[in-house]
Amino acid sequence: MTQYRDEDLQAYVDAELSPSRRGEIQAQLAQHPEDADRVRLYAKLNEGLKKLYESVLDEPIPPRLLVRPRVWSRRIAAAGMAAGLLAAGAGLGWFGRGLQSVPATALTLPRQAAIAHVVFTPEVRHPVEVGASDEDHLVRWLSKKLGTQLKCPKLGEFSYELVGGRLLSGPNGPVAHFMYQDKRGSRLTLYVSSRRGESRETAFRFSQEDRVSVFYWIDGNFGYAISGEIAREPLLKIANAVYQQLNP
Amino acid sequence: MDSHPIVQHIPRLRRYARALAGDRHLADDLVQDTLERAWTKYHLWRPGSDLRAWLFAIMHNVFVNQMRSRRVEIEQVMEEPPSAPVRATQSDGLELADLERALSRLSMEHREVLLLVAVEQMKYAEVSKALGIPAGTVMSRLSRARARLAQNMHLQSNVVPLKAVK
């Protein structure tokens, strides 16, 4: 004669029973009006609780819940270079969600490039926005954003393959950021930034930004920087190859 | 608008937090702390697994920690009458204001299980995952939570749930 336990009634209310078990319980409840009342009451409580809070779903989300501040600082911390690289910017009110917030004129080209390098190269899941499998799309997209025909250098002869790229905001507008990786996981980034003022050309320059070596040059209205945590000499060879491929 | 999967869960996280914490500001603080933790740990989330359960599990942990660190504050809030105006006042003969008050008098463990089932409409297995407790514990807490809630609303005198009907 025993037919159900309290758990069955809970599960009945929450539609967790198989159809056959549900039918059995339903039949039993007809014999036990007190329990049938209880089941109805619990269903009413479910409904009431849902109704009580459903309007929250339609409320606009407060802006403070839509920012992702800690991820940013974690990425920097992961690079282990926060203090050194960011000190210059921090004092000038450098903050926020990305390079978008770097005040114009505050950071030199190699420093901007080195910061972008240490921020994005430790990323495992999302190192780039567009992967190498969509290289054509990537180049078209970034070319359009920068208003020039970009090229994506091939670095296979140095054992570096394209991972992909992303769009960043620099102090003077959009920045194209390409990432390369070798078999050991060592990463290089190429930072191409539009610049204001008159068109000019510079020679290669080298800058050591903490652990990051940067070769950079200006060509017309664009600044180029190739960054890597490798020694100056091998990076120079790569920078030369990049320059030649961009200026055939 | 950010279309990241985490962002899409924010409205539901807010709803659950509101029901859990009662007060709007406390609730959004809870959501904010949950999201910060979720963003920093997102690389640990296993793609293909249930993101909602993962997020609610984080919120549970954050909530438990907050309760621990500011127990006094929370208790004071819980004793106050509900601060937000309740829009719908009745549901199927239940006074919603009474229901809200009755809910706020449940223990944290009971409130969590009941809300995940009734409001979030999670399956028992999902609740078990989100709260990190065995399925049997979900059942027993749910049973007690409902009996207590009904008792708090003076809708049911018999608060001892039946173990079995013979």
PDB file of C-alpha atoms in Angstrom, chain A residues 1-243:
ATOM      1  CA  MET A   1       0.000   0.000   0.000  1.00  0.00           C
ATOM      2  CA  THR A   2       2.955   2.260   0.370  1.00  0.00           C
ATOM      3  CA  GLN A   3       3.282   4.327  -2.692  1.00  0.00           C
ATOM      4  CA  TYR A   4       5.289   7.485  -2.386  1.00  0.00           C
ATOM      5  CA  ARG A   5       7.653   9.396  -0.251  1.00  0.00           C
ATOM      6  CA  ASP A   6       8.074  13.081   0.361  1.00  0.00           C
ATOM      7  CA  GLU A   7      10.751  13.226  -2.342  1.00  0.00           C
ATOM      8  CA  ASP A   8       8.205  12.022  -4.859  1.00  0.00           C
ATOM      9  CA  LEU A   9       5.916  14.889  -4.016  1.00  0.00           C
ATOM     10  CA  GLN A  10       8.707  17.432  -4.384  1.00  0.00           C
ATOM     11  CA  ALA A  11       9.718  15.896  -7.698  1.00  0.00           C
ATOM     12  CA  TYR A  12       6.081  15.853  -8.773  1.00  0.00           C
ATOM     13  CA  VAL A  13       5.791  19.592  -8.164  1.00  0.00           C
ATOM     14  CA  ASP A  14       9.010  20.285 -10.063  1.00  0.00           C
ATOM     15  CA  ALA A  15       8.211  18.042 -13.010  1.00  0.00           C
ATOM     16  CA  GLU A  16      11.212  15.821 -12.337  1.00  0.00           C
ATOM     17  CA  LEU A  17       9.316  12.523 -12.578  1.00  0.00           C
ATOM     18  CA  SER A  18       9.070  10.216 -15.532  1.00  0.00           C
ATOM     19  CA  PRO A  19       5.626  10.298 -17.146  1.00  0.00           C
ATOM     20  CA  SER A  20       4.752   6.842 -15.779  1.00  0.00           C
ATOM     21  CA  ARG A  21       5.810   7.673 -12.226  1.00  0.00           C
ATOM     22  CA  ARG A  22       3.990  10.953 -12.484  1.00  0.00           C
ATOM     23  CA  GLY A  23       0.810   9.106 -13.414  1.00  0.00           C
ATOM     24  CA  GLU A  24       1.192   6.780 -10.441  1.00  0.00           C
ATOM     25  CA  ILE A  25       1.638   9.649  -8.005  1.00  0.00           C
ATOM     26  CA  GLN A  26      -1.295  11.484  -9.471  1.00  0.00           C
ATOM     27  CA  ALA A  27      -3.501   8.462  -8.896  1.00  0.00           C
ATOM     28  CA  GLN A  28      -2.228   8.124  -5.328  1.00  0.00           C
ATOM     29  CA  LEU A  29      -2.866  11.753  -4.561  1.00  0.00           C
ATOM     30  CA  ALA A  30      -6.524  11.282  -5.323  1.00  0.00           C
ATOM     31  CA  GLN A  31      -6.580   9.037  -2.249  1.00  0.00           C
ATOM     32  CA  HIS A  32      -4.701  11.493  -0.049  1.00  0.00           C
ATOM     33  CA  PRO A  33      -6.368  14.899  -0.205  1.00  0.00           C
ATOM     34  CA  GLU A  34      -4.017  16.392   2.410  1.00  0.00           C
ATOM     35  CA  ASP A  35      -0.979  15.633   0.314  1.00  0.00           C
ATOM     36  CA  ALA A  36      -2.791  16.790  -2.782  1.00  0.00           C
ATOM     37  CA  ASP A  37      -3.356  20.130  -1.045  1.00  0.00           C
ATOM     38  CA  ARG A  38       0.286  20.298  -0.122  1.00  0.00           C
ATOM     39  CA  VAL A  39       1.354  19.659  -3.701  1.00  0.00           C
ATOM     40  CA  ARG A  40      -0.942  22.427  -4.898  1.00  0.00           C
ATOM     41  CA  LEU A  41       0.427  24.785  -2.283  1.00  0.00           C
ATOM     42  CA  TYR A  42       4.021  24.032  -3.312  1.00  0.00           C
ATOM     43  CA  ALA A  43       3.199  24.649  -6.939  1.00  0.00           C
ATOM     44  CA  LYS A  44       1.667  27.964  -5.919  1.00  0.00           C
ATOM     45  CA  LEU A  45       4.824  28.853  -4.001  1.00  0.00           C
ATOM     46  CA  ASN A  46       6.901  28.073  -7.108  1.00  0.00           C
ATOM     47  CA  GLU A  47       4.728  30.351  -9.188  1.00  0.00           C
ATOM     48  CA  GLY A  48       4.733  33.107  -6.589  1.00  0.00           C
ATOM     49  CA  LEU A  49       8.513  33.056  -6.223  1.00  0.00           C
ATOM     50  CA  LYS A  50       8.948  33.245  -9.970  1.00  0.00           C
ATOM     51  CA  LYS A  51       6.544  36.122 -10.259  1.00  0.00           C
ATOM     52  CA  LEU A  52       8.183  37.930  -7.374  1.00  0.00           C
ATOM     53  CA  TYR A  53      11.498  38.275  -9.171  1.00  0.00           C
ATOM     54  CA  GLU A  54      10.731  38.026 -12.860  1.00  0.00           C
ATOM     55  CA  SER A  55      10.768  41.799 -13.389  1.00  0.00           C
ATOM     56  CA  VAL A  56      14.509  41.811 -12.602  1.00  0.00           C
ATOM     57  CA  LEU A  57      15.112  40.148 -15.969  1.00  0.00           C
ATOM     58  CA  ASP A  58      13.778  43.204 -17.792  1.00  0.00           C
ATOM     59  CA  GLU A  59      15.727  45.789 -15.837  1.00  0.00           C
ATOM     60  CA  PRO A  60      18.574  47.492 -17.690  1.00  0.00           C
ATOM     61  CA  ILE A  61      21.905  46.079 -16.557  1.00  0.00           C
ATOM     62  CA  PRO A  62      23.866  48.617 -14.493  1.00  0.00           C
ATOM     63  CA  PRO A  63      26.986  49.661 -16.430  1.00  0.00           C
ATOM     64  CA  ARG A  64      29.283  48.641 -13.580  1.00  0.00           C
ATOM     65  CA  LEU A  65      28.347  45.030 -14.260  1.00  0.00           C
ATOM     66  CA  LEU A  66      29.413  45.255 -17.875  1.00  0.00           C
ATOM     67  CA  VAL A  67      33.076  46.097 -17.392  1.00  0.00           C
ATOM     68  CA  ARG A  68      35.795  43.515 -17.044  1.00  0.00           C
ATOM     69  CA  PRO A  69      38.433  45.226 -14.951  1.00  0.00           C
ATOM     70  CA  ARG A  70      40.114  42.316 -13.216  1.00  0.00           C
ATOM     71  CA  VAL A  71      40.785  40.339 -16.361  1.00  0.00           C
ATOM     72  CA  TRP A  72      42.840  43.178 -17.582  1.00  0.00           C
ATOM     73  CA  SER A  73      44.958  43.362 -14.473  1.00  0.00           C
ATOM     74  CA  ARG A  74      45.315  39.606 -14.407  1.00  0.00           C
ATOM     75  CA  ARG A  75      46.698  39.591 -17.918  1.00  0.00           C
ATOM     76  CA  ILE A  76      49.230  42.199 -16.998  1.00  0.00           C
ATOM     77  CA  ALA A  77      50.107  40.353 -13.830  1.00  0.00           C
ATOM     78  CA  ALA A  78      50.474  37.151 -15.794  1.00  0.00           C
ATOM     79  CA  ALA A  79      53.090  38.860 -17.858  1.00  0.00           C
ATOM     80  CA  GLY A  80      54.855  39.677 -14.618  1.00  0.00           C
ATOM     81  CA  MET A  81      55.880  43.072 -15.843  1.00  0.00           C
ATOM     82  CA  ALA A  82      53.113  45.322 -14.678  1.00  0.00           C
ATOM     83  CA  ALA A  83      55.179  47.612 -12.549  1.00  0.00           C
ATOM     84  CA  GLY A  84      57.936  48.237 -15.026  1.00  0.00           C
ATOM     85  CA  LEU A  85      55.950  48.695 -18.159  1.00  0.00           C
ATOM     86  CA  LEU A  86      52.946  50.474 -16.845  1.00  0.00           C
ATOM     87  CA  ALA A  87      54.511  52.875 -14.409  1.00  0.00           C
ATOM     88  CA  ALA A  88      54.829  55.540 -17.057  1.00  0.00           C
ATOM     89  CA  GLY A  89      51.221  55.283 -18.049  1.00  0.00           C
ATOM     90  CA  ALA A  90      49.721  54.797 -14.626  1.00  0.00           C
ATOM     91  CA  GLY A  91      50.788  58.163 -13.356  1.00  0.00           C
ATOM     92  CA  LEU A  92      49.092  59.790 -16.287  1.00  0.00           C
ATOM     93  CA  GLY A  93      45.768  58.259 -15.557  1.00  0.00           C
ATOM     94  CA  TRP A  94      46.246  55.147 -17.590  1.00  0.00           C
ATOM     95  CA  PHE A  95      43.358  52.902 -16.727  1.00  0.00           C
ATOM     96  CA  GLY A  96      40.470  50.992 -18.087  1.00  0.00           C
ATOM     97  CA  ARG A  97      39.808  48.198 -20.416  1.00  0.00           C
ATOM     98  CA  GLY A  98      42.552  48.329 -22.915  1.00  0.00           C
ATOM     99  CA  LEU A  99      44.910  50.394 -24.873  1.00  0.00           C
ATOM    100  CA  GLN A 100      41.906  52.530 -25.756  1.00  0.00           C
ATOM    101  CA  SER A 101      42.618  54.496 -22.619  1.00  0.00           C
ATOM    102  CA  VAL A 102      46.265  55.293 -23.153  1.00  0.00           C
ATOM    103  CA  PRO A 103      46.477  59.073 -23.190  1.00  0.00           C
ATOM    104  CA  ALA A 104      47.803  60.409 -26.446  1.00  0.00           C
ATOM    105  CA  THR A 105      51.438  61.422 -26.381  1.00  0.00           C
ATOM    106  CA  ALA A 106      52.077  59.612 -23.117  1.00  0.00           C
ATOM    107  CA  LEU A 107      53.687  56.494 -24.519  1.00  0.00           C
ATOM    108  CA  THR A 108      56.276  56.043 -27.196  1.00  0.00           C
ATOM    109  CA  LEU A 109      55.694  53.646 -30.052  1.00  0.00           C
ATOM    110  CA  PRO A 110      57.976  50.888 -28.680  1.00  0.00           C
ATOM    111  CA  ARG A 111      56.354  51.156 -25.270  1.00  0.00           C
ATOM    112  CA  GLN A 112      52.841  50.921 -26.714  1.00  0.00           C
ATOM    113  CA  ALA A 113      53.952  47.911 -28.704  1.00  0.00           C
ATOM    114  CA  ALA A 114      55.608  46.269 -25.687  1.00  0.00           C
ATOM    115  CA  ILE A 115      52.514  46.749 -23.552  1.00  0.00           C
ATOM    116  CA  ALA A 116      50.313  45.206 -26.227  1.00  0.00           C
ATOM    117  CA  HIS A 117      52.845  42.394 -26.466  1.00  0.00           C
ATOM    118  CA  VAL A 118      52.837  41.532 -22.752  1.00  0.00           C
ATOM    119  CA  VAL A 119      49.086  41.867 -22.505  1.00  0.00           C
ATOM    120  CA  PHE A 120      48.143  39.560 -25.336  1.00  0.00           C
ATOM    121  CA  THR A 121      50.932  37.019 -25.675  1.00  0.00           C
ATOM    122  CA  PRO A 122      50.183  35.215 -22.360  1.00  0.00           C
ATOM    123  CA  GLU A 123      46.622  34.606 -23.517  1.00  0.00           C
ATOM    124  CA  VAL A 124      45.947  30.941 -24.034  1.00  0.00           C
ATOM    125  CA  ARG A 125      42.322  30.927 -25.115  1.00  0.00           C
ATOM    126  CA  HIS A 126      41.972  34.277 -26.837  1.00  0.00           C
ATOM    127  CA  PRO A 127      45.345  35.481 -28.025  1.00  0.00           C
ATOM    128  CA  VAL A 128      43.809  36.913 -31.198  1.00  0.00           C
ATOM    129  CA  GLU A 129      40.433  38.028 -32.462  1.00  0.00           C
ATOM    130  CA  VAL A 130      40.811  36.514 -35.916  1.00  0.00           C
ATOM    131  CA  GLY A 131      42.880  33.384 -36.370  1.00  0.00           C
ATOM    132  CA  ALA A 132      45.391  32.531 -39.068  1.00  0.00           C
ATOM    133  CA  SER A 133      42.830  30.301 -40.778  1.00  0.00           C
ATOM    134  CA  ASP A 134      41.044  33.511 -41.769  1.00  0.00           C
ATOM    135  CA  GLU A 135      44.164  35.348 -42.795  1.00  0.00           C
ATOM    136  CA  ASP A 136      42.635  36.946 -45.873  1.00  0.00           C
ATOM    137  CA  HIS A 137      39.710  38.264 -43.928  1.00  0.00           C
ATOM    138  CA  LEU A 138      42.007  39.450 -41.150  1.00  0.00           C
ATOM    139  CA  VAL A 139      44.203  41.429 -43.520  1.00  0.00           C
ATOM    140  CA  ARG A 140      41.237  42.928 -45.367  1.00  0.00           C
ATOM    141  CA  TRP A 141      39.533  43.886 -42.144  1.00  0.00           C
ATOM    142  CA  LEU A 142      42.568  45.511 -40.543  1.00  0.00           C
ATOM    143  CA  SER A 143      43.513  47.222 -43.834  1.00  0.00           C
ATOM    144  CA  LYS A 144      40.094  48.796 -43.942  1.00  0.00           C
ATOM    145  CA  LYS A 145      40.341  49.950 -40.343  1.00  0.00           C
ATOM    146  CA  LEU A 146      43.755  51.507 -40.842  1.00  0.00           C
ATOM    147  CA  GLY A 147      42.956  52.909 -44.256  1.00  0.00           C
ATOM    148  CA  THR A 148      45.937  51.354 -45.982  1.00  0.00           C
ATOM    149  CA  GLN A 149      46.746  48.096 -47.708  1.00  0.00           C
ATOM    150  CA  LEU A 150      48.377  45.996 -45.005  1.00  0.00           C
ATOM    151  CA  LYS A 151      50.386  42.893 -45.573  1.00  0.00           C
ATOM    152  CA  CYS A 152      50.931  40.080 -43.209  1.00  0.00           C
ATOM    153  CA  PRO A 153      54.627  39.131 -43.341  1.00  0.00           C
ATOM    154  CA  LYS A 154      55.600  35.471 -43.561  1.00  0.00           C
ATOM    155  CA  LEU A 155      58.093  34.464 -40.904  1.00  0.00           C
ATOM    156  CA  GLY A 156      58.279  30.765 -41.633  1.00  0.00           C
ATOM    157  CA  GLU A 157      61.992  30.966 -42.406  1.00  0.00           C
ATOM    158  CA  PHE A 158      62.480  31.904 -38.733  1.00  0.00           C
ATOM    159  CA  SER A 159      60.112  29.105 -37.654  1.00  0.00           C
ATOM    160  CA  TYR A 160      57.402  31.551 -36.642  1.00  0.00           C
ATOM    161  CA  GLU A 161      53.881  30.977 -37.936  1.00  0.00           C
ATOM    162  CA  LEU A 162      50.997  33.410 -37.873  1.00  0.00           C
ATOM    163  CA  VAL A 163      48.568  32.893 -34.972  1.00  0.00           C
ATOM    164  CA  GLY A 164      46.251  35.680 -36.100  1.00  0.00           C
ATOM    165  CA  GLY A 165      45.591  39.274 -35.251  1.00  0.00           C
ATOM    166  CA  ARG A 166      43.384  41.783 -33.566  1.00  0.00           C
ATOM    167  CA  LEU A 167      42.373  45.403 -33.770  1.00  0.00           C
ATOM    168  CA  LEU A 168      43.528  47.727 -30.996  1.00  0.00           C
ATOM    169  CA  SER A 169      43.078  51.400 -30.288  1.00  0.00           C
ATOM    170  CA  GLY A 170      46.260  53.406 -30.119  1.00  0.00           C
ATOM    171  CA  PRO A 171      46.705  57.044 -29.171  1.00  0.00           C
ATOM    172  CA  ASN A 172      46.308  58.090 -32.806  1.00  0.00           C
ATOM    173  CA  GLY A 173      43.624  55.690 -33.902  1.00  0.00           C
ATOM    174  CA  PRO A 174      43.379  52.081 -34.909  1.00  0.00           C
ATOM    175  CA  VAL A 175      46.257  49.650 -34.492  1.00  0.00           C
ATOM    176  CA  ALA A 176      46.688  46.341 -36.279  1.00  0.00           C
ATOM    177  CA  HIS A 177      48.259  43.692 -34.081  1.00  0.00           C
ATOM    178  CA  PHE A 178      49.584  40.447 -35.567  1.00  0.00           C
ATOM    179  CA  MET A 179      50.853  37.569 -33.504  1.00  0.00           C
ATOM    180  CA  TYR A 180      53.290  34.817 -34.466  1.00  0.00           C
ATOM    181  CA  GLN A 181      54.387  31.753 -32.595  1.00  0.00           C
ATOM    182  CA  ASP A 182      57.094  29.161 -32.966  1.00  0.00           C
ATOM    183  CA  LYS A 183      56.965  25.487 -32.051  1.00  0.00           C
ATOM    184  CA  ARG A 184      58.184  26.135 -28.528  1.00  0.00           C
ATOM    185  CA  GLY A 185      55.377  28.642 -27.971  1.00  0.00           C
ATOM    186  CA  SER A 186      57.579  31.717 -28.109  1.00  0.00           C
ATOM    187  CA  ARG A 187      55.561  34.610 -29.493  1.00  0.00           C
ATOM    188  CA  LEU A 188      56.319  37.685 -31.554  1.00  0.00           C
ATOM    189  CA  THR A 189      53.932  40.542 -32.238  1.00  0.00           C
ATOM    190  CA  LEU A 190      53.850  43.072 -35.022  1.00  0.00           C
ATOM    191  CA  TYR A 191      52.227  46.358 -34.061  1.00  0.00           C
ATOM    192  CA  VAL A 192      51.162  48.653 -36.904  1.00  0.00           C
ATOM    193  CA  SER A 193      49.872  52.004 -35.800  1.00  0.00           C
ATOM    194  CA  SER A 194      48.599  54.980 -37.737  1.00  0.00           C
ATOM    195  CA  ARG A 195      50.229  58.248 -36.731  1.00  0.00           C
ATOM    196  CA  ARG A 196      49.435  61.934 -37.018  1.00  0.00           C
ATOM    197  CA  GLY A 197      51.556  64.651 -38.508  1.00  0.00           C
ATOM    198  CA  GLU A 198      53.602  64.755 -41.603  1.00  0.00           C
ATOM    199  CA  SER A 199      54.700  61.696 -43.435  1.00  0.00           C
ATOM    200  CA  ARG A 200      58.280  60.694 -42.669  1.00  0.00           C
ATOM    201  CA  GLU A 201      60.668  57.813 -42.550  1.00  0.00           C
ATOM    202  CA  THR A 202      63.060  56.660 -39.906  1.00  0.00           C
ATOM    203  CA  ALA A 203      65.721  54.027 -39.702  1.00  0.00           C
ATOM    204  CA  PHE A 204      65.327  50.960 -37.526  1.00  0.00           C
ATOM    205  CA  ARG A 205      65.500  51.732 -33.876  1.00  0.00           C
ATOM    206  CA  PHE A 206      65.852  49.345 -31.003  1.00  0.00           C
ATOM    207  CA  SER A 207      64.337  49.626 -27.581  1.00  0.00           C
ATOM    208  CA  GLN A 208      64.572  47.256 -24.651  1.00  0.00           C
ATOM    209  CA  GLU A 209      61.282  47.459 -22.714  1.00  0.00           C
ATOM    210  CA  ASP A 210      61.989  45.311 -19.682  1.00  0.00           C
ATOM    211  CA  ARG A 211      62.062  41.744 -21.019  1.00  0.00           C
ATOM    212  CA  VAL A 212      60.625  42.717 -24.360  1.00  0.00           C
ATOM    213  CA  SER A 213      62.927  43.619 -27.239  1.00  0.00           C
ATOM    214  CA  VAL A 214      61.375  45.968 -29.765  1.00  0.00           C
ATOM    215  CA  PHE A 215      62.562  47.050 -33.206  1.00  0.00           C
ATOM    216  CA  TYR A 216      60.506  49.891 -34.598  1.00  0.00           C
ATOM    217  CA  TRP A 217      60.459  52.287 -37.496  1.00  0.00           C
ATOM    218  CA  ILE A 218      58.196  54.847 -39.086  1.00  0.00           C
ATOM    219  CA  ASP A 219      57.263  54.642 -42.713  1.00  0.00           C
ATOM    220  CA  GLY A 220      54.998  57.342 -44.074  1.00  0.00           C
ATOM    221  CA  ASN A 221      51.972  57.726 -41.815  1.00  0.00           C
ATOM    222  CA  PHE A 222      52.481  54.444 -40.034  1.00  0.00           C
ATOM    223  CA  GLY A 223      54.608  53.250 -37.190  1.00  0.00           C
ATOM    224  CA  TYR A 224      55.766  49.627 -37.122  1.00  0.00           C
ATOM    225  CA  ALA A 225      57.107  47.700 -34.184  1.00  0.00           C
ATOM    226  CA  ILE A 226      58.077  44.074 -33.888  1.00  0.00           C
ATOM    227  CA  SER A 227      58.312  42.798 -30.314  1.00  0.00           C
ATOM    228  CA  GLY A 228      59.492  39.588 -28.746  1.00  0.00           C
ATOM    229  CA  GLU A 229      61.070  38.274 -25.602  1.00  0.00           C
ATOM    230  CA  ILE A 230      64.144  37.260 -27.535  1.00  0.00           C
ATOM    231  CA  ALA A 231      67.626  38.705 -27.950  1.00  0.00           C
ATOM    232  CA  ARG A 232      68.348  41.740 -30.058  1.00  0.00           C
ATOM    233  CA  GLU A 233      70.279  39.990 -32.827  1.00  0.00           C
ATOM    234  CA  PRO A 234      67.728  37.392 -33.872  1.00  0.00           C
ATOM    235  CA  LEU A 235      64.980  39.980 -33.602  1.00  0.00           C
ATOM    236  CA  LEU A 236      66.897  42.327 -35.915  1.00  0.00           C
ATOM    237  CA  LYS A 237      67.014  39.632 -38.587  1.00  0.00           C
ATOM    238  CA  ILE A 238      63.274  39.176 -38.284  1.00  0.00           C
ATOM    239  CA  ALA A 239      62.653  42.931 -38.332  1.00  0.00           C
ATOM    240  CA  ASN A 240      64.652  43.177 -41.544  1.00  0.00           C
ATOM    241  CA  ALA A 241      62.599  40.441 -43.140  1.00  0.00           C
ATOM    242  CA  VAL A 242      59.383  42.131 -42.055  1.00  0.00           C
ATOM    243  CA  TYR A 243      60.542  45.442 -43.483  1.00  0.00           C
TER     244      TYR A 243
END
